[in-house]
Tab-separated table of C-alpha atoms and ligand atoms in Angstrom:
chain	number	residue	atom	x	y	z
A	1	MET	CA	-79.040	90.606	432.225
A	2	VAL	CA	-76.966	92.697	434.611
A	3	LEU	CA	-77.205	92.714	438.381
A	4	TRP	CA	-75.248	95.680	439.753
A	5	LEU	CA	-74.252	95.949	443.426
A	6	THR	CA	-73.024	99.294	444.686
A	7	GLY	CA	-72.126	100.489	448.177
A	8	LEU	CA	-69.321	101.788	450.357
A	9	SER	CA	-66.125	99.820	450.898
A	10	GLY	CA	-66.906	97.187	453.522
A	11	ALA	CA	-70.666	97.346	452.991
A	12	GLY	CA	-70.737	93.747	451.759
A	13	LYS	CA	-70.834	93.881	447.940
A	14	SER	CA	-68.146	91.268	447.283
A	15	THR	CA	-69.363	88.966	450.039
A	16	ILE	CA	-72.933	88.970	448.732
A	17	ALA	CA	-71.939	88.836	445.061
A	18	GLN	CA	-69.659	85.846	445.707
A	19	ALA	CA	-72.360	84.054	447.702
A	20	VAL	CA	-74.961	84.609	444.984
A	21	HIS	CA	-72.512	83.555	442.285
A	22	ALA	CA	-71.617	80.370	444.183
A	23	LEU	CA	-75.280	79.495	444.688
A	24	ALA	CA	-76.396	80.216	441.140
A	25	LYS	CA	-73.428	79.149	439.016
A	26	PRO	CA	-74.007	75.369	439.184
A	27	ARG	CA	-77.413	75.832	437.566
A	28	MET	CA	-76.481	78.851	435.477
A	29	PRO	CA	-73.172	78.139	433.742
A	30	GLY	CA	-73.353	81.342	431.718
A	31	LEU	CA	-73.023	83.528	434.779
A	32	VAL	CA	-70.048	85.818	435.316
A	33	LEU	CA	-68.996	87.793	438.367
A	34	ILE	CA	-67.278	91.113	437.742
A	35	ASP	CA	-65.712	92.385	440.948
A	36	GLY	CA	-64.253	95.882	440.822
A	37	ASP	CA	-61.135	94.807	442.717
A	38	VAL	CA	-60.489	92.020	440.208
A	39	ILE	CA	-60.924	94.364	437.236
A	40	ARG	CA	-58.437	96.765	438.805
A	41	ALA	CA	-55.947	93.949	439.259
A	42	LEU	CA	-56.406	92.892	435.636
A	43	PHE	CA	-56.526	96.252	433.860
A	44	GLY	CA	-55.947	98.911	436.477
A	45	ALA	CA	-52.351	99.832	435.743
A	46	GLY	CA	-52.203	103.603	435.738
A	47	LEU	CA	-55.561	103.953	437.402
A	48	GLY	CA	-55.607	105.563	440.848
A	49	TYR	CA	-58.363	106.197	443.354
A	50	LYS	CA	-59.198	109.838	442.671
A	51	GLU	CA	-62.759	110.504	441.668
A	52	ALA	CA	-61.857	110.782	437.967
A	53	ASP	CA	-60.031	107.447	438.116
A	54	ARG	CA	-62.956	105.805	439.851
A	55	TYR	CA	-65.257	107.159	437.141
A	56	GLN	CA	-62.999	105.574	434.543
A	57	GLN	CA	-62.887	102.292	436.452
A	58	ILE	CA	-66.683	102.127	436.430
A	59	GLY	CA	-66.657	102.951	432.702
A	60	ARG	CA	-64.509	99.874	432.079
A	61	ILE	CA	-66.877	97.712	434.082
A	62	GLN	CA	-69.901	99.131	432.293
A	63	ARG	CA	-68.439	98.360	428.872
A	64	LEU	CA	-67.437	94.884	429.950
A	65	ALA	CA	-70.860	94.160	431.460
A	66	GLY	CA	-72.545	95.511	428.312
A	67	MET	CA	-70.395	93.388	426.021
A	68	LEU	CA	-70.969	90.199	428.004
A	69	SER	CA	-74.687	90.669	428.423
A	70	GLY	CA	-74.915	91.293	424.672
A	71	GLN	CA	-73.677	87.719	424.281
A	72	ASP	CA	-76.347	86.258	426.548
A	73	ILE	CA	-74.061	86.090	429.555
A	74	ARG	CA	-75.669	86.941	432.878
A	75	VAL	CA	-73.525	89.334	434.825
A	76	ILE	CA	-73.168	90.199	438.495
A	77	VAL	CA	-71.176	93.385	439.130
A	78	ALA	CA	-69.807	94.394	442.529
A	79	ALA	CA	-68.357	97.886	442.239
A	80	LEU	CA	-68.003	100.725	444.694
A	81	TYR	CA	-68.115	104.099	443.011
A	82	CYS	CA	-71.579	105.399	442.353
A	83	HIS	CA	-72.650	108.548	440.567
A	84	PRO	CA	-76.112	109.483	439.263
A	85	ASP	CA	-74.768	109.796	435.688
A	86	LEU	CA	-73.192	106.359	435.817
A	87	MET	CA	-76.269	104.701	437.259
A	88	ALA	CA	-78.439	106.442	434.634
A	89	TRP	CA	-76.153	105.079	431.910
A	90	ASN	CA	-76.503	101.608	433.387
A	91	ARG	CA	-80.266	101.781	433.388
A	92	ALA	CA	-80.402	103.076	429.820
A	93	ASN	CA	-77.848	100.692	428.345
A	94	LEU	CA	-77.573	97.443	430.286
A	95	PRO	CA	-80.267	94.894	429.421
A	96	GLY	CA	-82.337	93.543	432.300
A	97	TYR	CA	-80.601	95.978	434.625
A	98	PHE	CA	-81.240	95.458	438.340
A	99	GLU	CA	-79.549	97.796	440.797
A	100	VAL	CA	-78.867	96.930	444.425
A	101	TYR	CA	-77.706	99.362	447.064
A	102	VAL	CA	-75.686	97.349	449.561
A	103	ASP	CA	-76.135	99.669	452.467
A	104	ALA	CA	-74.356	99.876	455.790
A	105	PRO	CA	-73.805	102.979	457.879
A	106	LEU	CA	-70.416	104.633	457.653
A	107	ASN	CA	-69.676	103.979	461.321
A	108	LEU	CA	-70.228	100.247	460.759
A	109	VAL	CA	-68.059	99.981	457.644
A	110	ARG	CA	-65.363	101.920	459.517
A	111	GLN	CA	-65.642	99.414	462.318
A	112	ARG	CA	-65.498	96.430	459.910
A	113	ASP	CA	-62.634	98.070	458.016
A	114	VAL	CA	-62.122	94.959	455.884
A	115	LYS	CA	-59.123	96.440	454.064
A	116	GLY	CA	-57.774	98.673	456.835
A	117	LEU	CA	-58.642	101.567	454.556
A	118	TYR	CA	-60.596	103.717	456.983
A	119	ALA	CA	-57.936	103.376	459.705
A	120	ARG	CA	-55.259	104.503	457.233
A	121	ALA	CA	-57.433	107.434	456.153
A	122	LEU	CA	-58.028	108.404	459.785
A	123	ALA	CA	-54.279	108.262	460.455
A	124	GLY	CA	-53.673	110.517	457.461
A	125	GLU	CA	-51.758	107.750	455.672
A	126	THR	CA	-54.081	107.552	452.708
A	127	SER	CA	-56.564	109.741	450.863
A	128	ASP	CA	-59.186	109.406	448.137
A	129	VAL	CA	-61.417	107.222	450.262
A	130	VAL	CA	-65.087	107.301	449.299
A	131	GLY	CA	-67.194	108.319	452.286
A	132	VAL	CA	-64.207	110.090	453.853
A	133	ASP	CA	-62.658	112.661	451.502
A	134	ILE	CA	-64.530	111.617	448.354
A	135	PRO	CA	-68.271	112.174	448.630
A	136	TRP	CA	-70.496	109.121	448.612
A	137	HIS	CA	-73.334	109.543	446.145
A	138	ALA	CA	-75.794	106.920	447.325
A	139	PRO	CA	-77.854	105.471	444.473
A	140	GLN	CA	-81.038	107.456	443.983
A	141	ALA	CA	-83.343	104.820	442.548
A	142	PRO	CA	-82.064	101.325	443.343
A	143	ASP	CA	-84.349	98.370	442.677
A	144	LEU	CA	-83.433	96.925	446.061
A	145	ILE	CA	-81.725	98.104	449.227
A	146	ILE	CA	-79.973	95.528	451.349
A	147	ASP	CA	-79.146	96.669	454.841
A	148	THR	CA	-76.192	94.517	455.839
A	149	ALA	CA	-76.095	95.937	459.346
A	150	ASN	CA	-78.928	93.717	460.453
A	151	GLU	CA	-78.610	90.370	458.719
A	152	THR	CA	-76.028	87.717	457.882
A	153	PRO	CA	-74.381	87.460	454.455
A	154	ALA	CA	-76.379	84.280	453.757
A	155	GLN	CA	-79.632	86.069	454.543
A	156	SER	CA	-78.663	89.000	452.333
A	157	ALA	CA	-77.712	86.711	449.447
A	158	ARG	CA	-80.986	84.840	449.690
A	159	ARG	CA	-83.065	88.000	449.869
A	160	LEU	CA	-81.256	89.390	446.854
A	161	MET	CA	-81.862	86.245	444.821
A	162	GLN	CA	-85.544	86.279	445.678
A	163	ALA	CA	-85.813	89.866	444.431
A	164	VAL	CA	-84.047	89.439	441.095
A	165	PRO	CA	-86.404	87.949	438.477
A	166	TRP	CA	-83.797	85.747	436.755
A	167	LEU	CA	-82.407	84.432	440.054
A	168	ALA	CA	-85.630	83.954	442.001
A	169	GLU	CA	-86.404	80.619	440.390
A	170	LEU	CA	-83.179	79.212	441.834
A	171	VAL	CA	-84.107	79.741	445.479
A	172	SER	CA	-86.852	77.784	447.125
A	173	THR	CA	-89.549	79.793	448.801
A	174	GLY	CA	-89.305	77.657	451.895
A	175	GLY	CA	-92.837	76.380	451.279
A	176	ARG	CA	-93.912	72.728	451.257
A	177	ASN	CA	-92.959	70.706	448.247
A	178	ASP	CA	-94.516	67.376	449.189
A	179	GLY	CA	-97.459	67.831	446.845
B	201	LIG	P1	-67.259	95.367	449.970
B	201	LIG	O1	-67.113	94.386	448.844
B	201	LIG	O2	-68.561	96.107	449.922
B	201	LIG	O3	-66.097	96.286	450.105
B	201	LIG	P2	-66.836	93.059	451.634
B	201	LIG	O4	-67.830	92.101	451.103
B	201	LIG	O5	-65.415	92.908	451.180
B	201	LIG	O6	-67.337	94.539	451.345
B	201	LIG	O7	-66.845	93.031	453.226
B	201	LIG	C1	-68.050	93.072	453.981
B	201	LIG	C2	-67.783	92.569	455.378
B	201	LIG	O8	-68.982	92.677	456.134
B	201	LIG	C3	-67.346	91.120	455.411
B	201	LIG	O9	-66.405	90.948	456.448
B	201	LIG	C4	-68.670	90.396	455.747
B	201	LIG	O10	-68.473	89.170	456.424
B	201	LIG	C5	-69.345	91.409	456.665
B	201	LIG	N1	-70.822	91.289	456.691
B	201	LIG	C6	-71.608	91.249	457.789
B	201	LIG	N2	-72.904	91.123	457.472
B	201	LIG	C7	-72.975	91.096	456.129
B	201	LIG	C8	-74.051	90.956	455.200
B	201	LIG	N3	-75.342	90.846	455.580
B	201	LIG	N4	-73.753	90.968	453.884
B	201	LIG	C9	-72.474	91.082	453.473
B	201	LIG	N5	-71.405	91.211	454.288
B	201	LIG	C10	-71.644	91.212	455.613
């Protein structure tokens, strides 16, 4: 089973993925979080941020997610770069694939600027920023869109869990449980 979160830098992928992982892990020991930034830190030597490098970075994550899910591990992926070909590969090859577009308008992610990336791009100090000088290919057929502009991370995490079949059972519906 693979849950794949895509979205611009600063949209909220890591925040939501970490929250879902923290909530689910105690009752789902075989759950692994694959964060794109972590994979870069582990294996990214020689990999830059140009579109071709980003494509390769996603390829690594896809193969890793495929290998783990083939061993009955449930996988949450938080990864930025999105391309129709890559998402089509995911859908065709990753078992129990569920795709989430973590959406926030560009002006909001620029304002959040979690990594200072957009400010550096604006100042001409960096390039190869998706949504600035690399086109953002928003996912065309996600299973769920989460608009992080209008809710808290906790709300987003809960909504996501309710929508994913293998996570839904872990969140209460908020209904009565007193019989
Ligand atoms: P990404 O992993 O997509 O680059 P991050 O998760 O690192 O983004 O950063 C998202 C930022 O937006 C965090 O500072 C987070 O607190 C904030 N934020 C505000 N609302 C939400 C929400 N509903 N879901 C996720 N993050 C949110």
